[in-house]
Tab-separated table of C-alpha atoms and ligand atoms in Angstrom:
chain	number	residue	atom	x	y	z
A	1	MET	CA	9.464	-11.579	-18.396
A	2	ALA	CA	6.981	-13.030	-15.986
A	3	ARG	CA	4.498	-15.881	-15.910
A	4	ILE	CA	1.143	-14.331	-15.173
A	5	LEU	CA	-2.028	-16.209	-14.329
A	6	ILE	CA	-5.193	-14.202	-14.968
A	7	GLY	CA	-8.410	-15.255	-13.203
A	8	VAL	CA	-11.551	-13.944	-14.866
A	9	SER	CA	-14.773	-13.960	-12.876
A	10	GLY	CA	-18.304	-13.147	-13.944
A	11	GLY	CA	-19.175	-9.579	-14.802
A	12	ILE	CA	-19.591	-7.297	-17.759
A	13	ALA	CA	-16.017	-6.083	-17.253
A	14	ALA	CA	-14.825	-9.582	-18.246
A	15	TYR	CA	-14.394	-8.188	-21.754
A	16	LYS	CA	-11.645	-5.911	-20.394
A	17	ALA	CA	-9.748	-8.990	-19.179
A	18	VAL	CA	-9.289	-9.828	-22.859
A	19	GLU	CA	-7.383	-6.559	-23.241
A	20	LEU	CA	-5.377	-7.322	-20.086
A	21	ALA	CA	-4.388	-10.720	-21.515
A	22	ARG	CA	-3.497	-9.045	-24.821
A	23	LEU	CA	-1.352	-6.321	-23.217
A	24	ALA	CA	0.426	-8.816	-20.965
A	25	THR	CA	1.145	-11.138	-23.908
A	26	LEU	CA	2.335	-8.221	-26.048
A	27	ALA	CA	4.674	-7.137	-23.232
A	28	GLY	CA	6.346	-10.539	-23.554
A	29	HIS	CA	4.854	-12.231	-20.484
A	30	GLY	CA	3.726	-15.842	-20.521
A	31	VAL	CA	-0.008	-15.686	-19.789
A	32	ARG	CA	-2.460	-18.354	-18.666
A	33	VAL	CA	-6.141	-17.753	-18.041
A	34	THR	CA	-8.635	-19.395	-15.741
A	35	MET	CA	-12.245	-18.308	-15.807
A	36	THR	CA	-15.356	-19.092	-13.819
A	37	ASP	CA	-18.538	-20.509	-15.328
A	38	ALA	CA	-20.145	-17.114	-14.817
A	39	ALA	CA	-17.320	-15.379	-16.717
A	40	ALA	CA	-17.958	-17.715	-19.645
A	41	ARG	CA	-21.429	-16.183	-19.931
A	42	PHE	CA	-19.831	-12.820	-20.705
A	43	VAL	CA	-16.823	-13.734	-22.846
A	44	GLY	CA	-15.651	-16.915	-24.550
A	45	ALA	CA	-12.663	-19.050	-23.645
A	46	ALA	CA	-11.711	-19.162	-27.338
A	47	THR	CA	-10.927	-15.422	-27.225
A	48	PHE	CA	-8.391	-15.867	-24.422
A	49	GLU	CA	-6.989	-19.003	-26.023
A	50	GLY	CA	-6.445	-17.149	-29.289
A	51	ILE	CA	-4.623	-14.306	-27.529
A	52	THR	CA	-2.494	-16.281	-25.081
A	53	GLY	CA	-1.900	-19.395	-27.164
A	54	ALA	CA	-2.810	-21.583	-24.190
A	55	PRO	CA	-5.924	-23.438	-23.051
A	56	VAL	CA	-8.269	-21.803	-20.543
A	57	LEU	CA	-9.112	-23.752	-17.380
A	58	VAL	CA	-12.472	-23.556	-15.605
A	59	ASP	CA	-12.999	-26.617	-13.460
A	60	GLU	CA	-10.736	-27.576	-10.547
A	61	PHE	CA	-10.727	-31.229	-11.655
A	62	GLU	CA	-9.772	-30.318	-15.206
A	63	ARG	CA	-6.505	-31.638	-16.599
A	64	ASP	CA	-4.268	-28.985	-18.043
A	65	PRO	CA	-3.113	-29.894	-21.575
A	66	LEU	CA	0.001	-27.752	-20.887
A	67	ARG	CA	0.671	-29.532	-17.558
A	68	GLY	CA	1.018	-26.338	-15.570
A	69	THR	CA	3.470	-24.653	-17.950
A	70	TYR	CA	3.182	-21.240	-19.558
A	71	PRO	CA	3.214	-20.630	-23.333
A	72	GLY	CA	6.499	-21.501	-24.998
A	73	GLU	CA	7.814	-23.675	-22.144
A	74	ALA	CA	8.750	-27.341	-22.223
A	75	MET	CA	6.176	-29.578	-20.519
A	76	PRO	CA	7.111	-31.948	-17.704
A	77	ALA	CA	6.958	-35.671	-18.394
A	78	HIS	CA	4.380	-36.296	-15.679
A	79	ASP	CA	0.846	-34.917	-15.519
A	80	PRO	CA	0.704	-32.739	-12.396
A	81	ILE	CA	-2.307	-31.541	-10.428
A	82	SER	CA	-3.309	-28.637	-12.639
A	83	HIS	CA	-4.375	-25.998	-10.126
A	84	LEU	CA	-1.270	-26.581	-7.991
A	85	ALA	CA	1.206	-26.683	-10.864
A	86	ILE	CA	-0.099	-23.558	-12.564
A	87	VAL	CA	0.287	-21.378	-9.467
A	88	GLU	CA	3.566	-22.919	-8.433
A	89	ALA	CA	5.083	-21.715	-11.685
A	90	ALA	CA	3.293	-18.317	-11.625
A	91	ASP	CA	5.170	-15.116	-10.797
A	92	ALA	CA	1.842	-13.393	-10.129
A	93	TYR	CA	-1.857	-14.177	-10.092
A	94	ALA	CA	-4.242	-11.391	-11.081
A	95	VAL	CA	-7.978	-11.820	-10.587
A	96	ALA	CA	-9.566	-9.359	-12.999
A	97	PRO	CA	-12.389	-8.664	-12.940
A	98	ALA	CA	-13.108	-9.891	-9.434
A	99	SER	CA	-16.854	-9.952	-8.772
A	100	ALA	CA	-18.304	-9.438	-5.285
A	101	ASN	CA	-19.068	-13.168	-5.171
A	102	THR	CA	-15.522	-14.188	-6.108
A	103	ILE	CA	-14.023	-11.700	-3.619
A	104	ALA	CA	-16.193	-13.222	-0.872
A	105	LYS	CA	-14.989	-16.706	-1.800
A	106	LEU	CA	-11.334	-15.670	-1.931
A	107	ALA	CA	-11.622	-14.021	1.485
A	108	ALA	CA	-13.204	-17.155	2.938
A	109	GLY	CA	-10.837	-19.605	1.207
A	110	VAL	CA	-13.630	-21.325	-0.727
A	111	CYS	CA	-12.420	-23.766	-3.419
A	112	ASP	CA	-15.272	-24.385	-5.836
A	113	SER	CA	-13.645	-23.638	-9.196
A	114	PHE	CA	-10.214	-23.634	-10.806
A	115	LEU	CA	-9.928	-19.885	-10.131
A	116	THR	CA	-10.669	-20.099	-6.400
A	117	THR	CA	-8.737	-23.314	-5.769
A	118	ALA	CA	-5.643	-21.980	-7.517
A	119	PHE	CA	-5.935	-18.731	-5.524
A	120	LEU	CA	-5.810	-20.548	-2.209
A	121	ALA	CA	-2.767	-22.546	-3.300
A	122	CYS	CA	-0.893	-19.536	-4.696
A	123	ALA	CA	2.228	-18.296	-2.899
A	124	ALA	CA	3.118	-15.765	-5.615
A	125	PRO	CA	1.970	-12.129	-5.330
A	126	ARG	CA	-1.799	-11.935	-5.789
A	127	ILE	CA	-3.565	-8.915	-7.231
A	128	ILE	CA	-7.313	-8.417	-7.244
A	129	ALA	CA	-9.025	-5.913	-9.534
A	130	PRO	CA	-12.655	-5.649	-8.407
A	131	ALA	CA	-15.531	-4.704	-10.706
A	132	MET	CA	-19.131	-4.479	-9.590
A	133	ASN	CA	-22.022	-2.132	-8.996
A	134	ALA	CA	-21.177	0.716	-6.593
A	135	ARG	CA	-23.751	-0.461	-4.047
A	136	MET	CA	-22.180	-3.922	-4.010
A	137	TRP	CA	-18.655	-2.437	-3.700
A	138	GLU	CA	-19.746	-0.207	-0.839
A	139	ALA	CA	-21.703	-2.962	0.973
A	140	SER	CA	-20.200	-3.704	4.363
A	141	ALA	CA	-19.819	-7.402	3.483
A	142	THR	CA	-17.591	-6.536	0.516
A	143	ALA	CA	-15.640	-3.964	2.541
A	144	ALA	CA	-14.979	-6.579	5.243
A	145	ASN	CA	-13.880	-9.168	2.652
A	146	VAL	CA	-11.522	-6.673	1.011
A	147	ALA	CA	-10.044	-5.726	4.403
A	148	VAL	CA	-9.385	-9.419	5.157
A	149	LEU	CA	-7.642	-9.897	1.807
A	150	ARG	CA	-5.515	-6.760	2.243
A	151	GLU	CA	-4.529	-7.840	5.737
A	152	ARG	CA	-3.163	-11.002	4.187
A	153	GLY	CA	-0.892	-8.931	1.952
A	154	ILE	CA	-2.994	-9.377	-1.174
A	155	VAL	CA	-3.063	-6.289	-3.383
A	156	VAL	CA	-6.674	-5.196	-3.897
A	157	LEU	CA	-6.865	-2.326	-6.372
A	158	ASP	CA	-9.519	0.274	-5.685
A	159	PRO	CA	-12.050	0.246	-8.506
A	160	ALA	CA	-12.368	3.377	-10.630
A	161	GLU	CA	-15.266	5.805	-10.477
A	162	GLY	CA	-17.523	6.573	-13.386
A	163	ALA	CA	-20.470	5.281	-15.376
A	164	LEU	CA	-21.501	1.774	-14.303
A	165	ALA	CA	-22.974	-1.003	-16.418
A	166	SER	CA	-26.483	-0.423	-15.048
A	167	ARG	CA	-27.934	2.366	-17.148
A	168	GLY	CA	-27.779	5.800	-15.592
A	169	GLU	CA	-25.768	4.698	-12.563
A	170	HIS	CA	-22.533	6.367	-11.628
A	171	GLY	CA	-20.135	5.506	-8.830
A	172	SER	CA	-17.173	3.496	-7.668
A	173	GLY	CA	-16.985	-0.026	-9.039
A	174	ARG	CA	-15.531	0.168	-12.535
A	175	LEU	CA	-12.669	-2.180	-13.318
A	176	ARG	CA	-9.322	-0.379	-13.449
A	177	GLU	CA	-8.002	0.035	-16.982
A	178	PRO	CA	-6.110	-3.048	-18.244
A	179	GLY	CA	-2.862	-1.032	-18.501
A	180	GLU	CA	-3.135	-0.024	-14.836
A	181	ILE	CA	-3.811	-3.613	-13.768
A	182	LEU	CA	-0.794	-4.833	-15.732
A	183	ALA	CA	1.373	-2.130	-14.108
A	184	ALA	CA	0.244	-3.310	-10.648
A	185	VAL	CA	1.017	-6.912	-11.587
A	186	GLU	CA	4.466	-5.985	-12.899
A	187	ALA	CA	5.187	-3.940	-9.743
A	188	ALA	CA	4.227	-6.923	-7.590
A	189	VAL	CA	6.483	-9.224	-9.608
A	190	ALA	CA	9.413	-6.793	-9.365
A	191	ALA	CA	8.995	-6.433	-5.613
A	192	PRO	CA	12.310	-6.886	-3.810
A	193	GLY	CA	13.270	-9.927	-1.788
A	194	PRO	CA	13.776	-10.180	1.982
A	195	ASP	CA	16.766	-7.802	2.132
A	196	LEU	CA	15.663	-6.410	5.521
A	197	ALA	CA	15.262	-9.812	7.187
A	198	GLY	CA	16.207	-9.649	10.849
A	199	ARG	CA	16.138	-5.820	10.965
A	200	ARG	CA	13.863	-4.165	13.492
A	201	VAL	CA	12.187	-1.201	11.863
A	202	LEU	CA	10.197	1.390	13.793
A	203	VAL	CA	7.884	3.533	11.661
A	204	THR	CA	5.731	6.462	12.739
A	205	ALA	CA	2.775	7.519	10.598
A	206	GLY	CA	-0.139	9.913	10.542
A	207	GLY	CA	-0.574	13.284	12.158
A	208	THR	CA	-0.801	14.169	15.819
A	209	ARG	CA	-3.800	15.887	17.409
A	210	GLU	CA	-3.291	18.340	20.219
A	211	PRO	CA	-6.393	18.722	22.381
A	212	ILE	CA	-8.049	22.103	22.872
A	213	ASP	CA	-10.872	20.607	24.915
A	214	PRO	CA	-12.406	17.098	25.129
A	215	VAL	CA	-13.915	17.350	21.629
A	216	ARG	CA	-11.609	19.687	19.702
A	217	PHE	CA	-8.018	19.512	18.625
A	218	ILE	CA	-5.334	21.105	16.469
A	219	GLY	CA	-4.371	18.574	13.827
A	220	ASN	CA	-2.889	18.349	10.367
A	221	ARG	CA	-3.754	16.790	7.033
A	222	SER	CA	-1.405	13.810	7.153
A	223	SER	CA	-3.350	10.629	6.288
A	224	GLY	CA	-0.602	8.217	7.333
A	225	ARG	CA	-0.465	6.667	3.850
A	226	MET	CA	3.285	7.210	3.384
A	227	GLY	CA	4.124	5.775	6.802
A	228	VAL	CA	1.823	2.777	6.311
A	229	ALA	CA	3.362	2.186	2.859
A	230	LEU	CA	6.829	2.226	4.485
A	231	ALA	CA	5.777	-0.161	7.254
A	232	GLU	CA	4.171	-2.583	4.781
A	233	ALA	CA	7.112	-2.396	2.375
A	234	ALA	CA	9.583	-3.066	5.221
A	235	ALA	CA	7.469	-6.039	6.378
A	236	ARG	CA	7.356	-7.433	2.837
A	237	ARG	CA	11.145	-7.220	2.798
A	238	GLY	CA	11.394	-9.351	5.903
A	239	ALA	CA	11.831	-6.683	8.614
A	240	ASP	CA	10.302	-6.940	12.045
A	241	VAL	CA	8.090	-3.852	11.946
A	242	THR	CA	6.467	-1.745	14.647
A	243	LEU	CA	4.150	0.997	13.439
A	244	ILE	CA	3.241	3.848	15.748
A	245	ALA	CA	0.136	5.315	14.152
A	246	ALA	CA	-1.091	8.776	15.072
A	247	ASN	CA	-4.765	8.974	14.111
A	248	VAL	CA	-4.422	6.720	11.076
A	249	ASP	CA	-7.703	5.545	9.615
A	250	LEU	CA	-6.207	2.858	7.372
A	251	ALA	CA	-6.041	-0.926	7.561
A	252	VAL	CA	-2.501	-2.225	7.894
A	253	ALA	CA	-1.202	-5.529	6.528
A	254	GLY	CA	-0.913	-8.389	8.997
A	255	GLY	CA	2.359	-9.132	10.769
A	256	ILE	CA	3.000	-5.498	11.728
A	257	ALA	CA	2.830	-4.555	15.426
A	258	ARG	CA	0.637	-1.447	15.563
A	259	ILE	CA	0.500	1.044	18.420
A	260	ASP	CA	-2.132	3.778	18.154
A	261	VAL	CA	-1.491	7.195	19.656
A	262	ALA	CA	-3.181	10.592	19.401
A	263	SER	CA	-1.019	13.508	20.620
A	264	ALA	CA	2.642	14.428	20.157
A	265	ALA	CA	3.252	13.611	23.824
A	266	GLU	CA	1.785	10.104	23.365
A	267	LEU	CA	3.835	9.623	20.200
A	268	ASP	CA	6.960	10.736	22.051
A	269	ALA	CA	6.331	8.259	24.883
A	270	ALA	CA	5.628	5.371	22.477
A	271	CYS	CA	8.751	6.164	20.419
A	272	ARG	CA	10.947	6.312	23.512
A	273	GLU	CA	9.629	2.940	24.606
A	274	ALA	CA	10.292	1.243	21.241
A	275	PHE	CA	13.411	3.047	20.001
A	276	ALA	CA	16.112	1.162	21.895
A	277	ALA	CA	14.924	-2.150	20.428
A	278	SER	CA	15.024	-0.806	16.855
A	279	ASP	CA	17.731	-0.764	14.198
A	280	VAL	CA	15.954	1.803	12.078
A	281	LEU	CA	13.580	4.686	12.749
A	282	LEU	CA	11.490	6.006	9.866
A	283	MET	CA	9.856	9.103	11.325
A	284	ALA	CA	7.110	9.742	8.790
A	285	ALA	CA	4.529	11.131	11.232
A	286	ALA	CA	3.596	14.788	10.952
A	287	VAL	CA	4.122	15.968	14.513
A	288	ALA	CA	2.503	19.153	15.769
A	289	ASP	CA	5.113	21.773	16.564
A	290	PHE	CA	2.796	23.493	19.058
A	291	ARG	CA	0.072	22.379	21.443
A	292	PRO	CA	-2.485	24.391	23.376
A	293	THR	CA	-1.290	24.920	26.933
A	294	GLY	CA	-3.741	23.572	29.472
A	295	ALA	CA	-6.455	21.873	27.388
A	296	ALA	CA	-9.885	22.615	28.889
A	297	ASP	CA	-11.422	19.752	30.924
A	298	ALA	CA	-14.918	20.515	29.676
A	299	LYS	CA	-16.142	21.425	26.198
A	300	LEU	CA	-15.638	25.136	25.550
A	301	VAL	CA	-18.906	26.985	24.935
A	302	ARG	CA	-19.621	29.596	22.306
A	303	GLU	CA	-20.820	32.333	24.678
A	304	ARG	CA	-17.512	33.856	25.654
A	305	PRO	CA	-17.182	37.600	25.933
A	306	GLY	CA	-14.111	38.668	23.965
A	307	GLY	CA	-13.883	35.441	21.901
A	308	LEU	CA	-11.318	32.746	22.429
A	309	SER	CA	-7.528	32.964	22.326
A	310	LEU	CA	-5.414	29.874	22.532
A	311	GLU	CA	-2.003	29.911	24.070
A	312	LEU	CA	0.364	27.484	22.348
A	313	ALA	CA	3.542	25.965	23.694
A	314	PRO	CA	6.163	24.150	21.602
A	315	THR	CA	6.096	20.350	21.640
A	316	THR	CA	9.207	18.246	22.139
A	317	ASP	CA	11.188	17.523	18.961
A	318	ILE	CA	10.820	13.754	19.199
A	319	LEU	CA	13.250	12.918	16.416
A	320	ALA	CA	16.000	15.214	17.699
A	321	GLY	CA	15.476	13.774	21.190
A	322	LEU	CA	15.875	10.193	19.969
A	323	ALA	CA	18.900	11.162	17.856
A	324	GLY	CA	20.478	12.461	21.058
A	325	GLU	CA	20.350	8.976	22.588
A	326	ARG	CA	21.066	6.899	19.487
A	327	ARG	CA	23.573	4.106	19.236
A	328	ASP	CA	26.036	4.179	16.334
A	329	ASP	CA	24.407	1.146	14.740
A	330	GLN	CA	20.976	2.807	14.484
A	331	VAL	CA	19.750	4.581	11.354
A	332	LEU	CA	17.362	7.539	11.740
A	333	ILE	CA	15.454	8.971	8.829
A	334	GLY	CA	13.225	12.034	9.085
A	335	PHE	CA	10.511	13.208	6.722
A	336	ALA	CA	9.817	16.806	5.860
A	337	ALA	CA	6.898	18.277	3.977
A	338	GLU	CA	8.058	21.637	2.674
A	339	HIS	CA	5.887	24.201	0.945
A	340	GLY	CA	7.754	25.516	-2.117
A	341	GLY	CA	11.124	27.284	-2.337
A	342	ASP	CA	14.471	25.590	-1.891
A	343	VAL	CA	13.157	22.449	-0.218
A	344	VAL	CA	16.488	20.595	-0.419
A	345	SER	CA	18.473	23.268	1.471
A	346	ARG	CA	15.837	23.365	4.198
A	347	ALA	CA	15.929	19.573	4.435
A	348	ARG	CA	19.716	19.665	4.750
A	349	ARG	CA	19.513	22.150	7.609
A	350	LYS	CA	17.020	19.819	9.373
A	351	LEU	CA	19.365	16.888	8.878
A	352	GLU	CA	22.170	18.784	10.618
A	353	ARG	CA	19.982	20.309	13.316
A	354	LYS	CA	18.353	17.010	14.300
A	355	GLY	CA	21.500	14.901	13.957
A	356	ILE	CA	19.936	12.241	11.728
A	357	ASP	CA	21.136	10.240	8.717
A	358	ALA	CA	18.723	11.372	6.021
A	359	VAL	CA	15.682	13.521	5.415
A	360	VAL	CA	13.089	12.492	2.859
A	361	VAL	CA	11.588	15.715	1.610
A	362	ASN	CA	8.600	16.460	-0.595
A	363	ASP	CA	7.098	19.701	-1.822
A	364	VAL	CA	3.480	19.836	-0.692
A	365	SER	CA	2.814	23.002	-2.697
A	366	ASP	CA	2.212	20.553	-5.594
A	367	ALA	CA	-1.354	19.296	-5.060
A	368	ALA	CA	-0.750	16.039	-6.975
A	369	ILE	CA	1.675	14.740	-4.364
A	370	GLY	CA	1.932	14.685	-0.615
A	371	PHE	CA	-0.881	14.912	1.914
A	372	GLU	CA	-3.946	12.733	1.246
A	373	SER	CA	-2.821	11.911	-2.299
A	374	ALA	CA	-2.024	8.406	-3.527
A	375	ASP	CA	1.177	9.561	-5.251
A	376	ASN	CA	4.334	11.142	-3.981
A	377	GLU	CA	7.627	12.470	-5.333
A	378	VAL	CA	10.516	12.960	-2.940
A	379	THR	CA	14.202	13.744	-2.641
A	380	ILE	CA	16.367	11.812	-0.209
A	381	VAL	CA	18.825	14.245	1.360
A	382	SER	CA	21.694	12.579	3.188
A	383	ARG	CA	25.259	13.439	4.123
A	384	GLU	CA	26.388	11.843	0.857
A	385	GLY	CA	24.201	14.048	-1.345
A	386	GLU	CA	20.714	14.309	-2.770
A	387	GLU	CA	18.814	11.685	-4.672
A	388	PRO	CA	15.552	12.535	-6.397
A	389	ILE	CA	12.983	9.709	-6.456
A	390	PRO	CA	10.611	10.161	-9.410
A	391	ARG	CA	6.854	10.457	-8.947
A	392	GLY	CA	5.166	7.174	-8.160
A	393	SER	CA	2.657	5.499	-5.887
A	394	LYS	CA	3.461	5.716	-2.173
A	395	ARG	CA	4.221	1.990	-2.348
A	396	GLN	CA	6.842	2.571	-5.056
A	397	ILE	CA	8.326	5.520	-3.163
A	398	ALA	CA	8.471	3.398	0.008
A	399	ASP	CA	10.408	0.696	-1.808
A	400	ALA	CA	12.793	3.258	-3.309
A	401	ILE	CA	13.514	4.634	0.196
A	402	LEU	CA	14.025	1.122	1.567
A	403	ASP	CA	16.371	0.276	-1.324
A	404	ARG	CA	18.698	3.023	-0.022
A	405	LEU	CA	18.226	1.804	3.535
A	406	ALA	CA	18.996	-1.835	2.662
A	407	ALA	CA	22.147	-0.668	0.874
A	408	LEU	CA	23.313	0.986	4.117
A	409	PHE	CA	23.400	-2.372	5.920
B	501	CTP	N1	9.422	15.892	14.212
B	501	CTP	C1	9.465	15.380	15.478
B	501	CTP	N2	8.953	16.088	16.538
B	501	CTP	C2	8.397	17.290	16.324
B	501	CTP	C3	8.349	17.833	15.029
B	501	CTP	C4	8.869	17.102	13.985
B	501	CTP	O1	9.964	14.278	15.679
B	501	CTP	N3	7.897	17.956	17.359
B	501	CTP	C5	9.992	15.095	13.093
B	501	CTP	C6	8.992	14.738	12.033
B	501	CTP	O2	8.359	13.513	12.297
B	501	CTP	C7	9.859	14.642	10.780
B	501	CTP	C8	10.972	15.623	11.051
B	501	CTP	O3	10.960	15.860	12.462
B	501	CTP	O4	10.419	13.364	10.616
B	501	CTP	C9	10.850	16.911	10.333
B	501	CTP	O5	9.603	17.488	10.639
B	501	CTP	P1	9.303	19.004	10.316
B	501	CTP	O6	7.962	19.369	10.876
B	501	CTP	O7	9.561	19.268	8.879
B	501	CTP	O8	10.476	19.663	11.159
B	501	CTP	P2	10.468	20.834	12.153
B	501	CTP	O9	11.692	20.645	12.977
B	501	CTP	O10	9.185	20.909	12.860
B	501	CTP	O11	10.696	22.078	11.190
B	501	CTP	P3	9.659	23.185	10.642
B	501	CTP	O12	10.106	24.410	11.308
B	501	CTP	O13	9.896	23.197	9.155
B	501	CTP	O14	8.287	22.742	11.017
């Protein structure tokens, strides 16, 4: 069971933080709550105190009657500095709801309350569950603050869509349900340790674009989410990560070396450059199998008697090429999106044909998983057998894949 600090900032959704505290306490976690002055205008400290069995802290100069401990624990003999002691003992710190104002302060490192001061001092996993009006969530200032926080490895949950507090307004900005927030907190607490420390992991992500002319291309629907999740998970586990991103429109956590490419040929060149210095290759990019021969130098025009036919030539199989030059101490894992049928047998044939160690396969005929979706469900096909990984967020799937990888070393 974990020690969870919940930071409640000002907003109507503060009442849902009561349910979060209740669920976390019921699940057996030790829960402490800090709230801002603004939060106290929406919900009373006595409610949290009744649920958690511990005093609520508001002011950064306040002394903690529990001396930084969590409910049920023995108190130290000395009186520590409250905001430091409470986060030092925490296994996770969840700010829920996080208002636009609090998010701005957390991004800037402002320390003007117990909540913000403790956040800056916290080395445990930090989870932010925003709640605000859709226009405030979509404002570029908020987007920039959220990007900064995510770059620092802080988990910022996307708010839910639906009816907002302001009458008649609909949009993105609702606080995630308390059960979902607790699940994110528990996932962060359970995150594995640095079992890939010292390993050099090369990840490819996204989908290549093969030019037809200067403005058009043949592409695919890969968002890069799975590859980015793998790169971030490997970095969290201590690996030295290089991400080669093909047309990926996603922010990536800090500490990852990112190389952006567009076409299969560029991806091939970047992989060849980085492969020798890698212990592991996770080839999650969706690479075009064909490219138009001789892309036009100028934009093709509509007036063309007889229409337009494109001649396509096969691209290089990057993964098979790298497997051909691998050292024995390198691990190569391919990814295959198959559309229905016996996906495992097809994955096994790819494993043999490309000469790699494993293929992670998913069935993209199921709309709930795969391309552009937040969730995935895969089977790891290796020479030893097949292992199904149950449906989960791409972050959970990434960690499950890396668990197998870490076991190989
Ligand atoms: N791959 C690659 N170079 C290519 C095509 C694919 O390196 N030109 C890699 C992908 O990144 C992936 C793996 O090979 O890790 C399997 O990709 P997939 O497209 O399923 O394999 P193909 O060999 O193209 O087989 P298919 O005929 O099913 O498209």
